[in-house]
Coordinates of C-alpha atoms in Angstrom, one line a residue:
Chain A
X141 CA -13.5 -2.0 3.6
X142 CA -17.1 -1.6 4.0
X143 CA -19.3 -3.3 0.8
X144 CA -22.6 -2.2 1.9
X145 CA -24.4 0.3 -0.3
X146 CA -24.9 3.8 1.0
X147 CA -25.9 6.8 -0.8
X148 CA -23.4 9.2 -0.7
X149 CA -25.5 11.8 0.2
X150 CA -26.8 10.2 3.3
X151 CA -23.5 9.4 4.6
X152 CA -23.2 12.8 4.5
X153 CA -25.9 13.7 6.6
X154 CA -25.3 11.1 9.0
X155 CA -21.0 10.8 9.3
X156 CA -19.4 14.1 9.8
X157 CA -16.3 13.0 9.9
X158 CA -17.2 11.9 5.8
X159 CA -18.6 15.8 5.7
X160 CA -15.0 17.3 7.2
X161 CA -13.1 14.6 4.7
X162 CA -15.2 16.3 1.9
X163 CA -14.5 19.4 2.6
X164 CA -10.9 19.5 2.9
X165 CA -10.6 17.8 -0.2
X166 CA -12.3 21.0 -1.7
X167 CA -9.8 23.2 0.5
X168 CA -6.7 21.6 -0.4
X169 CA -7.6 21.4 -3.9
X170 CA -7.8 25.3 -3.6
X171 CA -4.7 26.1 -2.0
X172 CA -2.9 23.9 -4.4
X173 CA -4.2 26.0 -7.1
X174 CA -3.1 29.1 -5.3
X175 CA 0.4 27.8 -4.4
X176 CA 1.2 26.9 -8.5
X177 CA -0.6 29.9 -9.6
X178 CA 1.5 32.2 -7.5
X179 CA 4.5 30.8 -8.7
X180 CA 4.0 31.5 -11.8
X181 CA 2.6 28.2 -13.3
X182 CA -0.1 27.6 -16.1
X183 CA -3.3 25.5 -14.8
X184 CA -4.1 23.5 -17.6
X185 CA -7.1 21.6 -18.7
X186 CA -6.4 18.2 -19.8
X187 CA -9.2 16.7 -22.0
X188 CA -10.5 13.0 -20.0
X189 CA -11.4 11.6 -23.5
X190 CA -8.5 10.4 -25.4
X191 CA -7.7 9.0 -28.9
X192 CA -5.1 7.0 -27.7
X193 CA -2.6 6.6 -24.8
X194 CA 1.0 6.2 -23.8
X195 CA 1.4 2.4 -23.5
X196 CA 2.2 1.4 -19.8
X197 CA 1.9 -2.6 -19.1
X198 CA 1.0 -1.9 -16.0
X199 CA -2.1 0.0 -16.8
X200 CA -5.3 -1.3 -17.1
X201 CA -7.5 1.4 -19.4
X202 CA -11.2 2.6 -19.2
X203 CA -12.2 2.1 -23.0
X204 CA -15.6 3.7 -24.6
X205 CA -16.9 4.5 -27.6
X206 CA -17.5 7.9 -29.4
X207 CA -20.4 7.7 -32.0
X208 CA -20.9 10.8 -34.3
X209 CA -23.9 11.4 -36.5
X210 CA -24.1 13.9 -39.5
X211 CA -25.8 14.3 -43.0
X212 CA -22.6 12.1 -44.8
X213 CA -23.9 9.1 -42.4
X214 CA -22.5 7.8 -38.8
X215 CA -19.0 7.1 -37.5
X216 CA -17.5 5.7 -34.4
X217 CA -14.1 5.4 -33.0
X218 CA -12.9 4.4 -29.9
X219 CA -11.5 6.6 -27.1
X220 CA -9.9 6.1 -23.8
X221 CA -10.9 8.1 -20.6
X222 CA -7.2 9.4 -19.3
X223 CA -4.8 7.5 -16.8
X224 CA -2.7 10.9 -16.5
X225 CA -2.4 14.2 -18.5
X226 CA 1.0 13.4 -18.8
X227 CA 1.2 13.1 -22.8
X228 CA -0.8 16.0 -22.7
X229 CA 1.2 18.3 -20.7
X230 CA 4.4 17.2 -22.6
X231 CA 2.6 18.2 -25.7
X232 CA 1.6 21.7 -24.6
X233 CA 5.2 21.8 -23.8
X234 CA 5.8 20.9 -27.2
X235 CA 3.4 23.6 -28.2
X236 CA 5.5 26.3 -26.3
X237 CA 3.1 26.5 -23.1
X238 CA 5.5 26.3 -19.8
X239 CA 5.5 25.2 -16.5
X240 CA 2.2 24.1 -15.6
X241 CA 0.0 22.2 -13.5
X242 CA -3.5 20.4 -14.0
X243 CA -6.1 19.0 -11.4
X244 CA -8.0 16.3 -13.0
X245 CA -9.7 13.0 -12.3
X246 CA -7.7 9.9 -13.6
X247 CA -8.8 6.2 -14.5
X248 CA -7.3 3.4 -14.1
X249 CA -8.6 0.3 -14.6
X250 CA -7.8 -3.3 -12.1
X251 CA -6.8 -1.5 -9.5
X252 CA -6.3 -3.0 -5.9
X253 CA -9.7 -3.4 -3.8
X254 CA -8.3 -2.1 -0.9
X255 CA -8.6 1.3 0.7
X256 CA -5.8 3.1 -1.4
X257 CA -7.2 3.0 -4.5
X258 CA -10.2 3.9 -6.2
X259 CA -10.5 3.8 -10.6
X260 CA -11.7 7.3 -10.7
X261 CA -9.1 9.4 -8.5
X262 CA -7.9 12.8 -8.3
X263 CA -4.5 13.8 -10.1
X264 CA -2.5 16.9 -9.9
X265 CA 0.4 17.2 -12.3
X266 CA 2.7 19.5 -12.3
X267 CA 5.8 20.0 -14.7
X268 CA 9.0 22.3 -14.3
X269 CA 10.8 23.7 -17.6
X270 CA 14.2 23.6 -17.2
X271 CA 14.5 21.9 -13.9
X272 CA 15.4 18.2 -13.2
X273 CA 13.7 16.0 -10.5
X274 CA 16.0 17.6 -7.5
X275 CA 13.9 20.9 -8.1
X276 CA 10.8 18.8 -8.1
X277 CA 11.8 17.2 -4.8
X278 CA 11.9 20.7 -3.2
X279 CA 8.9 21.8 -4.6
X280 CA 6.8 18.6 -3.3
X281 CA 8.2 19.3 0.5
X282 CA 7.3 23.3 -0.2
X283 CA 3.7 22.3 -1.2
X284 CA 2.9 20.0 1.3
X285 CA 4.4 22.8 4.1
X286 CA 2.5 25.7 1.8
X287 CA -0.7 23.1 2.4
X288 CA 0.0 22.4 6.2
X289 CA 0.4 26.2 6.7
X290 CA -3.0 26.6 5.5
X291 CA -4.9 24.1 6.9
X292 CA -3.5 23.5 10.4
X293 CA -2.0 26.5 11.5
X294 CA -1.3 26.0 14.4
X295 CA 0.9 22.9 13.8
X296 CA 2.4 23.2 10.6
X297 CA 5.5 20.9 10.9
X298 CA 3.6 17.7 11.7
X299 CA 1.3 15.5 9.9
X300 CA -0.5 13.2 12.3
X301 CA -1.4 10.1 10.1
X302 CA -2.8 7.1 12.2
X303 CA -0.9 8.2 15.5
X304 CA 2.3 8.7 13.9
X305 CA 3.6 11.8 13.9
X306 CA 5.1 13.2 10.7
X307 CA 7.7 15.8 10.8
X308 CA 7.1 17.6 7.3
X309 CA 9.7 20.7 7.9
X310 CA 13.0 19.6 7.8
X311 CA 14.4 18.5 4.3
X312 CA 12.9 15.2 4.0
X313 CA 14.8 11.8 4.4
X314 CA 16.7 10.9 0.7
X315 CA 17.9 7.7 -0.3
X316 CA 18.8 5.9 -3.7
X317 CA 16.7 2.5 -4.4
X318 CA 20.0 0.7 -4.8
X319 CA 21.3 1.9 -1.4
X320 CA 18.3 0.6 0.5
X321 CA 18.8 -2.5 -1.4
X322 CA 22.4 -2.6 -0.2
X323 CA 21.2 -1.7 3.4
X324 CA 18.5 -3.5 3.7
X325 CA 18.9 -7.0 1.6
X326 CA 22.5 -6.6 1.2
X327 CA 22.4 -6.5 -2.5
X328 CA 24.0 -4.3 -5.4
X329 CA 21.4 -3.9 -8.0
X330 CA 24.3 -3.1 -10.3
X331 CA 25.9 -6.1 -10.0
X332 CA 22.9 -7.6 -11.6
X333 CA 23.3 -5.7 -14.2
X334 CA 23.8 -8.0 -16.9
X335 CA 26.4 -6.4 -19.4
X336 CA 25.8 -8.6 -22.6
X337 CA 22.2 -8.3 -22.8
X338 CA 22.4 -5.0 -21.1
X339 CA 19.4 -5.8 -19.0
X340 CA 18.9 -6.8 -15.3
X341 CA 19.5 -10.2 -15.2
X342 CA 17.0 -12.7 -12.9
X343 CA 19.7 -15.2 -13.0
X344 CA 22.1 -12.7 -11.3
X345 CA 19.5 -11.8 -8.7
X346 CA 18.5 -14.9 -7.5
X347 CA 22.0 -16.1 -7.3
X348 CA 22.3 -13.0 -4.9
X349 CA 19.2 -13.5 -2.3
X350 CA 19.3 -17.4 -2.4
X351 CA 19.8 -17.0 1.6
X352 CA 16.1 -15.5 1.5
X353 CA 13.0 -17.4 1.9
X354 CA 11.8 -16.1 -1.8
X355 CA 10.8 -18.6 -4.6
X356 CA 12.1 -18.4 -7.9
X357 CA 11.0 -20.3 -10.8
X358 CA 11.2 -20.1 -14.2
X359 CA 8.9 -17.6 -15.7
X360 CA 10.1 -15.4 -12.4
X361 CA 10.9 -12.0 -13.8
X362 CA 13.3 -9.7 -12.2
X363 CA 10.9 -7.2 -11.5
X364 CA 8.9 -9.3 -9.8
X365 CA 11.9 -9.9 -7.2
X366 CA 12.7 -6.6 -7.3
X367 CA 9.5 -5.6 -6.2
X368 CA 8.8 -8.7 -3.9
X369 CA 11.9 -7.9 -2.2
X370 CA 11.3 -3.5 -1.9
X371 CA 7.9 -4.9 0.0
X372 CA 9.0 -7.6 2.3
X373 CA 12.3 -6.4 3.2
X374 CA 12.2 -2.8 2.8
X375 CA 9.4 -0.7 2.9
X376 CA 7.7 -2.0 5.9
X377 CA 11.1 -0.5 7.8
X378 CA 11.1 2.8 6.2
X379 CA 11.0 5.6 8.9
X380 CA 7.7 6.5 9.7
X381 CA 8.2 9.5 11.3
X382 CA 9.3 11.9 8.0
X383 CA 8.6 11.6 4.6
X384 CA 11.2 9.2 2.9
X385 CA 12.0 10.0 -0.5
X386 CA 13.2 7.1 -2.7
X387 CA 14.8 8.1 -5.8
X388 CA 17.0 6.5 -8.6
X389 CA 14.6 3.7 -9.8
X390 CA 15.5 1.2 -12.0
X391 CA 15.2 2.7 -16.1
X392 CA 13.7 -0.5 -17.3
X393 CA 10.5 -0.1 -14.9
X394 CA 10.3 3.8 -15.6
X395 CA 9.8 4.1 -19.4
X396 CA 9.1 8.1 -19.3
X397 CA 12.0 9.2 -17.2
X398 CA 15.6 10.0 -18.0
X399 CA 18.3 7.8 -17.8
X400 CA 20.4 9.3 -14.7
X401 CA 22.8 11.3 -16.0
X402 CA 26.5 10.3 -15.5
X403 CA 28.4 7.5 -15.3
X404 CA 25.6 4.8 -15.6
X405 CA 24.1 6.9 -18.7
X406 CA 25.4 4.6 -22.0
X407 CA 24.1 1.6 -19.7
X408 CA 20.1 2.6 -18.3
X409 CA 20.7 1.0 -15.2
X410 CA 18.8 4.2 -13.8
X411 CA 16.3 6.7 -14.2
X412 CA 16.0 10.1 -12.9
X413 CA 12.4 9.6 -10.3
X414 CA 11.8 9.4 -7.2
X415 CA 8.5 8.7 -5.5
X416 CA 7.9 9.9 -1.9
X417 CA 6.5 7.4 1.1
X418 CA 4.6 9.3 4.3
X419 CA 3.7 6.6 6.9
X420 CA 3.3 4.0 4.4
X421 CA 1.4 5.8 1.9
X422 CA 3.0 6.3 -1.7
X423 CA 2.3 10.2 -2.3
X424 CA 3.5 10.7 -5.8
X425 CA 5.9 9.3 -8.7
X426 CA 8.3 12.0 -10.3
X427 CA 10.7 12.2 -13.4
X428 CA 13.4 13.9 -15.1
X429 CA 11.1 13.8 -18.6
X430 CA 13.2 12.1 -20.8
X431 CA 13.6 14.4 -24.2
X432 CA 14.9 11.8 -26.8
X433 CA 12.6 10.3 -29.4
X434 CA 14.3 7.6 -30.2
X435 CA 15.0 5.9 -26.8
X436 CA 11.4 6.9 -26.3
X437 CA 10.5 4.6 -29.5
X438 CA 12.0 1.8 -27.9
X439 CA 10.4 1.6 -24.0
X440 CA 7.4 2.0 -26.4
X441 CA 8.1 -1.2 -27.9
X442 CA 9.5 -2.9 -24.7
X443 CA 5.9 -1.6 -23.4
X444 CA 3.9 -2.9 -26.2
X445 CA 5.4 -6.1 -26.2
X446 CA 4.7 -6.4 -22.5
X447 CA 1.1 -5.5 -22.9
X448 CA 0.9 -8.5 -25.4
X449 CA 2.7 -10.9 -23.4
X450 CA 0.6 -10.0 -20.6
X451 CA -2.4 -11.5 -22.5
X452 CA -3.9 -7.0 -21.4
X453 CA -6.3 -6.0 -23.3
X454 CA -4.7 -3.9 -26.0
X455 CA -5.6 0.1 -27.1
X456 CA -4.8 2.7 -29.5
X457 CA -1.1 3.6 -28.6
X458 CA -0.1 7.9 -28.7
X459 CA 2.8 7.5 -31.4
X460 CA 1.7 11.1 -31.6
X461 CA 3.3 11.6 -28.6
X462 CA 6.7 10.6 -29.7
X463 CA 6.0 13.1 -33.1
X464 CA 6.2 15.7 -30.0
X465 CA 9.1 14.8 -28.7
X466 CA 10.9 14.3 -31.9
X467 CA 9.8 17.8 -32.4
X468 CA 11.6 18.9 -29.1
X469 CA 10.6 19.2 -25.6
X470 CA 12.4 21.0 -23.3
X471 CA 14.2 19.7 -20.3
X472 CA 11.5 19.9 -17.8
X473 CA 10.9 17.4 -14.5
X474 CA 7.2 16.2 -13.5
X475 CA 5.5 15.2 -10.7
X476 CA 2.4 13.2 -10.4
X477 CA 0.8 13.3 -6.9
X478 CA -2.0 11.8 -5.8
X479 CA -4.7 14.1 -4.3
X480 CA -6.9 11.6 -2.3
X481 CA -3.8 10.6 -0.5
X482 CA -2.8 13.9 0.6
X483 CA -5.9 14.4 1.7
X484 CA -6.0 11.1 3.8
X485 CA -2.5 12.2 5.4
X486 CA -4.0 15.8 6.3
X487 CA -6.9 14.7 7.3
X488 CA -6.2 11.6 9.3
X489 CA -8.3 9.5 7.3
X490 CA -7.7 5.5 7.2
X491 CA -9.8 4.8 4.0
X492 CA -9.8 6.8 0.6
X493 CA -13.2 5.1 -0.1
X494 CA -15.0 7.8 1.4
X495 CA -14.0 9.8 -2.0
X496 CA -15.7 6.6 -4.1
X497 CA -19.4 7.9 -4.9
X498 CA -20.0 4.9 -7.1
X499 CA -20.2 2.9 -3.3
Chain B
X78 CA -0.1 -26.6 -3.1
X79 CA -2.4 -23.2 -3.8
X80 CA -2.3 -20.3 -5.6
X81 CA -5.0 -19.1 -3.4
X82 CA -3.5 -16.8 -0.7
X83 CA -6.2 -15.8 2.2
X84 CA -6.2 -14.5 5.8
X85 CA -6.5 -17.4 8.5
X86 CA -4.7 -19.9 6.1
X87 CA -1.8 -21.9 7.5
X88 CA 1.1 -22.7 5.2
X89 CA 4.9 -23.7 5.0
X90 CA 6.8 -21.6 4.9
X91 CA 10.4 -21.5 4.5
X92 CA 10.1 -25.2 6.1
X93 CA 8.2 -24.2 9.2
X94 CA 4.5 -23.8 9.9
X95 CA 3.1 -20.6 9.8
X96 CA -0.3 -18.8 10.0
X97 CA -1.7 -15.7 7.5
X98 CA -2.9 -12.9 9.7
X99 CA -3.3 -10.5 7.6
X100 CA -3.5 -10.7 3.5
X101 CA -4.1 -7.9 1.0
X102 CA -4.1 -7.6 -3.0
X103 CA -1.1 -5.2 -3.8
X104 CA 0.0 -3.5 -7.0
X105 CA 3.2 -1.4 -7.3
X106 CA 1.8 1.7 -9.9
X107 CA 4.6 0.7 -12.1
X108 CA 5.0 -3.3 -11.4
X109 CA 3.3 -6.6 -11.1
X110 CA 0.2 -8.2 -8.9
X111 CA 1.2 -9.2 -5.3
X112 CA -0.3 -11.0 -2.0
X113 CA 0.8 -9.3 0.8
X114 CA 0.8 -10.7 3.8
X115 CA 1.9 -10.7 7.6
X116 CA 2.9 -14.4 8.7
X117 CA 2.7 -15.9 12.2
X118 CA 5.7 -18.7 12.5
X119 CA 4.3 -21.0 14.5
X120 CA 7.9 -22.2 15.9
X121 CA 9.0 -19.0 17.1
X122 CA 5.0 -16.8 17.6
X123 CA 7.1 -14.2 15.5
X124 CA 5.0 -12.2 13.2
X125 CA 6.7 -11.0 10.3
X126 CA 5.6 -9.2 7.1
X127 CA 6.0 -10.8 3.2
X128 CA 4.9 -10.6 -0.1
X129 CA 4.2 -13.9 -2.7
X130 CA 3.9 -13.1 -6.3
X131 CA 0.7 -13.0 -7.9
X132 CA 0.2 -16.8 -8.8
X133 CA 3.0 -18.0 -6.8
X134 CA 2.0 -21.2 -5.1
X135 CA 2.2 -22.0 -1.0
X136 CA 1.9 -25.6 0.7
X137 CA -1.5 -25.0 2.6
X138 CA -1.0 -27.2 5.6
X139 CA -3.9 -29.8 6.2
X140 CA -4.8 -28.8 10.4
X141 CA -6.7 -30.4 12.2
X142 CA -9.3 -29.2 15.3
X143 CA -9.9 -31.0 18.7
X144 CA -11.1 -29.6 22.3
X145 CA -8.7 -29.7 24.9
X146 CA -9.4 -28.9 28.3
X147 CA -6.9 -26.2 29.6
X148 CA -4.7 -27.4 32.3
X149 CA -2.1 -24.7 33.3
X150 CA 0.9 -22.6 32.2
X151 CA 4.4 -22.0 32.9
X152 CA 7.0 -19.6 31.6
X153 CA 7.3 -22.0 28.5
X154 CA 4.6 -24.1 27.7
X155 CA 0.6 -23.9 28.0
X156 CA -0.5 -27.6 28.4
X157 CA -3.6 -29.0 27.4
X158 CA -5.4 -32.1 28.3
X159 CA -7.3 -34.3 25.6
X160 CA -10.5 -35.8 27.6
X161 CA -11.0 -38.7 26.4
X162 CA -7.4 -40.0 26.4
X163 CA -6.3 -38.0 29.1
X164 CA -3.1 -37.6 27.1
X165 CA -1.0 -34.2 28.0
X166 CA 0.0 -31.4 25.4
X167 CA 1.4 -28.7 25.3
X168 CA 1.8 -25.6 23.2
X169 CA 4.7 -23.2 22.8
X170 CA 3.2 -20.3 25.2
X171 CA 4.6 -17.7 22.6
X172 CA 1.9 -19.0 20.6
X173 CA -0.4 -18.8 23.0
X174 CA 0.1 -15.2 24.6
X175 CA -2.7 -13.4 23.3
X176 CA -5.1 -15.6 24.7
X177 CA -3.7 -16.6 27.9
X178 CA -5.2 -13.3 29.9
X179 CA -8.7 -14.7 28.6
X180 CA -8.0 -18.2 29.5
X181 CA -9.7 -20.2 32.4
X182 CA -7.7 -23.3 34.2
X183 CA -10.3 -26.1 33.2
X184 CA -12.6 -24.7 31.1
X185 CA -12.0 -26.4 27.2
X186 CA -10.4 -24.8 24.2
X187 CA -11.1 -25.7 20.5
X188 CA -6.6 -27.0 19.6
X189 CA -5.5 -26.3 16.3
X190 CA -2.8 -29.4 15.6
X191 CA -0.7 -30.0 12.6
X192 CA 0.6 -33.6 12.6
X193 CA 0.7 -34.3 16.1
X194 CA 2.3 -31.0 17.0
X195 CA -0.4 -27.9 19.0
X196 CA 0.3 -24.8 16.6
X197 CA -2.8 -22.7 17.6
X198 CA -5.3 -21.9 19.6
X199 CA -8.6 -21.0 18.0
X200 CA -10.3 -18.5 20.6
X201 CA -13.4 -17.4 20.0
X202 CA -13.9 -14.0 18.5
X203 CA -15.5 -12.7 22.2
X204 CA -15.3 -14.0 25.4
X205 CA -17.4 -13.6 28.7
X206 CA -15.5 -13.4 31.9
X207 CA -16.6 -12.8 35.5
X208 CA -14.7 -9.0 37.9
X209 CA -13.5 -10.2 40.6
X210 CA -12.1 -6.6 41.9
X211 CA -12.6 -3.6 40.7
X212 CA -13.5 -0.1 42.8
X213 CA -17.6 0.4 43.7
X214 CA -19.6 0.8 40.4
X215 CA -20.4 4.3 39.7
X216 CA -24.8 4.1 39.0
X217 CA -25.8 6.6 36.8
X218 CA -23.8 8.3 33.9
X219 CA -23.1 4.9 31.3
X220 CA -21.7 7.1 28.6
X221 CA -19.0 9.4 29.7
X222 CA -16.4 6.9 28.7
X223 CA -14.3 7.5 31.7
X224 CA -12.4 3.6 32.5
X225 CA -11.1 2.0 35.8
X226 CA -9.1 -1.0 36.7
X227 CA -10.6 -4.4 36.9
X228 CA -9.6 -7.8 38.0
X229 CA -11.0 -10.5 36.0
X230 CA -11.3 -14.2 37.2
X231 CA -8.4 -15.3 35.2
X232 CA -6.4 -12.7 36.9
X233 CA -5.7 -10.4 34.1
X234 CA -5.9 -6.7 34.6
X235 CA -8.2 -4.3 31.9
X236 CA -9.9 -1.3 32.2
X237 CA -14.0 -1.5 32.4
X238 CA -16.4 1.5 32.3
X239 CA -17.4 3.3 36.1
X240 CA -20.5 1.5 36.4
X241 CA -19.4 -1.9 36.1
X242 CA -18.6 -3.5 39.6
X243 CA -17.7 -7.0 41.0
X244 CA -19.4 -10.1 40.2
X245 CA -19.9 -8.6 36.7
X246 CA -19.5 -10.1 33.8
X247 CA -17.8 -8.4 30.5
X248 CA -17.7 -9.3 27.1
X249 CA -14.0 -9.3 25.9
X250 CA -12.6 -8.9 22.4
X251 CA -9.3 -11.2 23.0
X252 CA -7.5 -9.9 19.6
X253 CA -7.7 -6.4 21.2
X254 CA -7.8 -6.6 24.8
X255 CA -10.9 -4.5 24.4
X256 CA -14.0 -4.4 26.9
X257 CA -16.8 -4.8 24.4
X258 CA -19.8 -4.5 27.0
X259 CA -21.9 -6.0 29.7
X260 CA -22.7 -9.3 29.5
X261 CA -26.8 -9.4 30.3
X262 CA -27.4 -12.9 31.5

């Protein structure tokens, strides 16, 4: 990644490849709007400045100030620029709004310096009333064949992403996260399951991968292997040559889904969401919304207590948001894609940077 | 022991020496900080992908640097002379590989040694070697980007541009094979 200053503008005017990237973003963002609309869904516009937000331990958050000044005197409070319309999509829900989408630029704060990720990024979210993640699944390969359609014609079943070919128009490849565990590092997630604390035990994992050059001490959490596993052993070997999508995460690390319905439900081993790899690239992160108010009270407080022990910088957390649910929400599914990665698949571009005015 | 993972570092690793060739900050959307990293075993010359957890720590392994004067190579080993002893070594030629197109019988290499053992060789990022056949250079035209064969002195076969011809040196990128340019003496 290139750290030398240049003006956006006159990288314009000398790279015309930045130029073409440019202007498909514009053209994509377009036809997305068209493929939504004409099926029926809502744009909304989600308000960037926020009173308060979801807590996710993951997150790091853009924090700034509002100051108001009237005759009674000045006030100030603070306010949070939004990681996802998420809460507020869920909320018009509430309201009685329906399926909907919204384009809108996203913060997040400590991410990655690397070419994937930029703090100020472009999000489309779209939620499904009455449908569950499946329906989400088909939609995503429908809109990223609607897209193809439009902007390469004349090949509209292939992506070509760094020389490898991408074949977008046959179902795309499905598998569970706890079968690619099985086939890949020869574990059963579920028998790490611990059944007395109801948890997923690190004990039980690193009894299970002691055969594997992977260190575990003390304070070693079980997502931590989980996820040090997924990268070393399993997503470098994911095919490369369709869209793979990887569903059934674990519930613990996807507060805002559903638990997967059926047998595992009394337990939360699972959550309905999938997210979808295209040559290496994650695309987008999808969920069965979870509708009950009560379980969502307590990932709240798993979250909270997460930020805390994290030593993160804390904010104002949206208990609103849980008023909403405890309202009612409807069974809907919802899909949060990012934009500046579909445009680096369409457009064959290496480095998402070249949407980063701020370098 | 380190907490600092970085590209060109050589560590231990699973009990056998191994170089960092690549290494990248990584965070899952909904998961912890990683290092990921691809690792050169420097038994074996495989490279494999991994991933250390944010803060986990790695034995850095103290090398050490001398200049050896190339000797030869068979189908298992690339020896080495040390000049001033003129004690033998040799080096596993799957660690070697890369470089071996680009290497010249006698000419001296800069060894990379843990304990007493070769691990590494480390090339320079460009080299300068002499054609020693290629087809009659093309005058004219320098930027049509149109490649032939060419022999260079260490035997190795690459492609040049038209207008280089023999007796020519090129500048080499070894990582990549690449022709880089003329070399203007």
């Amino acid at each position: 990644m290139s750290q030398t200053f240049q003006p956006f503008w006159k990288r314009f005017q000398q790279d015309k490849s930045a130029r073409e990237a440019y202007l498909l973003k514009i053209q994509i963002l377009r036809h997305i709007r068209d493929f939504f609309t004409q099926r029926g869904f809502l744009e909304f516009e989600a308000p960037i400045l926020q009173p308060a937000l979801i807590p996710e331990s993951y997150l790091d958050v853009f924090a700034t100030e509002e100051r108001r000044v009237g005759l009674e005197g000045k006030e100030s409070r603070p306010l949070y620029l939004l990681t996802s319309p998420e809460s507020f999509s869920k909320k018009m829900l509430v309201a009685g709004f329906g399926s909907n989408f919204a384009l809108t630029k996203s913060f997040r704060n400590g991410e990655a310096l690397s070419g994937k990720h930029m703090s100020e990024f472009s999000l489309l979210e779209w939620y499904e009333k009455s449908k569950n993640y499946e329906d989400v699944m088909r939609t995503t390969e429908e809109l990223f064949r609607y897209i193809a359609q439009k902007v390469h014609p004349e090949a509209p079943d292939f992506l070509v992403y760094q020389g490898k070919k991408i074949n977008i128009a046959e179902p795309w490849k499905r598998i569970s996260i706890n079968n690619l565990f099985k086939e890949f590092v020869s574990v059963d997630l579920e028998e790490t399951w611990d059944i007395e604390t109801r948890a997923f035990s690190v004990k039980l994992l690193a009894e299970k991968i002691k055969h594997l050059p992977i260190t575990v001490e003390e304070h070693t959490t079980w997502e931590e292997l989980f996820h040090q596993l997924l990268l070393t052993y399993i997503e470098p070997y994911l095919p490369q040559d369709v869209p793979v999508i990887v569903y059934d995460y674990p519930h613990e690390l996807s507060p805002l889904a559903k638990p997967k319905r059926g047998e595992t439900v009394k337990e939360l081993i699972w959550a309905e969401r999938f997210e979808v790899m295209i040559a290496g690239l994650e695309i987008c992160n999808t969920f069965t919304e979870n509708t009950d108010a009560d379980l969502q009270v307590k990932t709240f407080e798993a979250e909270i207590a997460s930020i805390e022990a994290k030593g993160k910088k804390s904010y104002e957390f949206d208990y609103d948001f849980i008023e909403a649910l405890r309202q009612g929400i409807p069974e809907c599914s919802g899909n949060a894609l990012g934009i500046d990665r579909m445009v680096m698949l369409f457009g064959d571009i290496k480095d998402i940077t070249v949407f980063d005015f701020t370098r | 022991m380190t907490d600092q993972i970085r590209k060109n570092m050589y560590i231990m690793y699973n009990n056998e020496p191994n170089f960092i060739t690549e290494a990248e900050f990584y965070s899952p959307g909904k998961g912890s900080a990683f290092t990921r990293v691809k690792l050169k075993n420097l038994n074996s010359g495989r490279v494999v992908p991994f991933t250390f957890k944010s803060g986990e720590k790695v034995e850095e392994l103290e090398v050490n640097f001398q200049n050896m004067q190339y000797v030869y190579a068979d189908d298992n080993n690339v020896f080495f002379m040390d000049k001033s002893t003129y004690e033998q070594y040799e080096l596993k030629r799957s660690l070697a590989e890369q470089y071996l197109p680009f290497m010249k019988e006698g000419e001296e290499y800069t060894i990379i040694m843990y304990m007493d053992t070769l691990i590494s060789i480390k090339f320079p990022p460009q080299v300068t070697l002499e054609i020693i056949e290629t087809s009659d250079a093309v005058k004219g035209n320098t930027s049509t980007g149109a490649m032939k064969d060419a022999i260079l002195e260490t035997g190795h076969k690459m492609q040049v541009p038209l207008f280089i011809g023999v007796g020519e040196k090129v500048k080499i990128d070894p990582e990549t094979s690449a022709y880089q340019g003329r070399a203007t003496e």
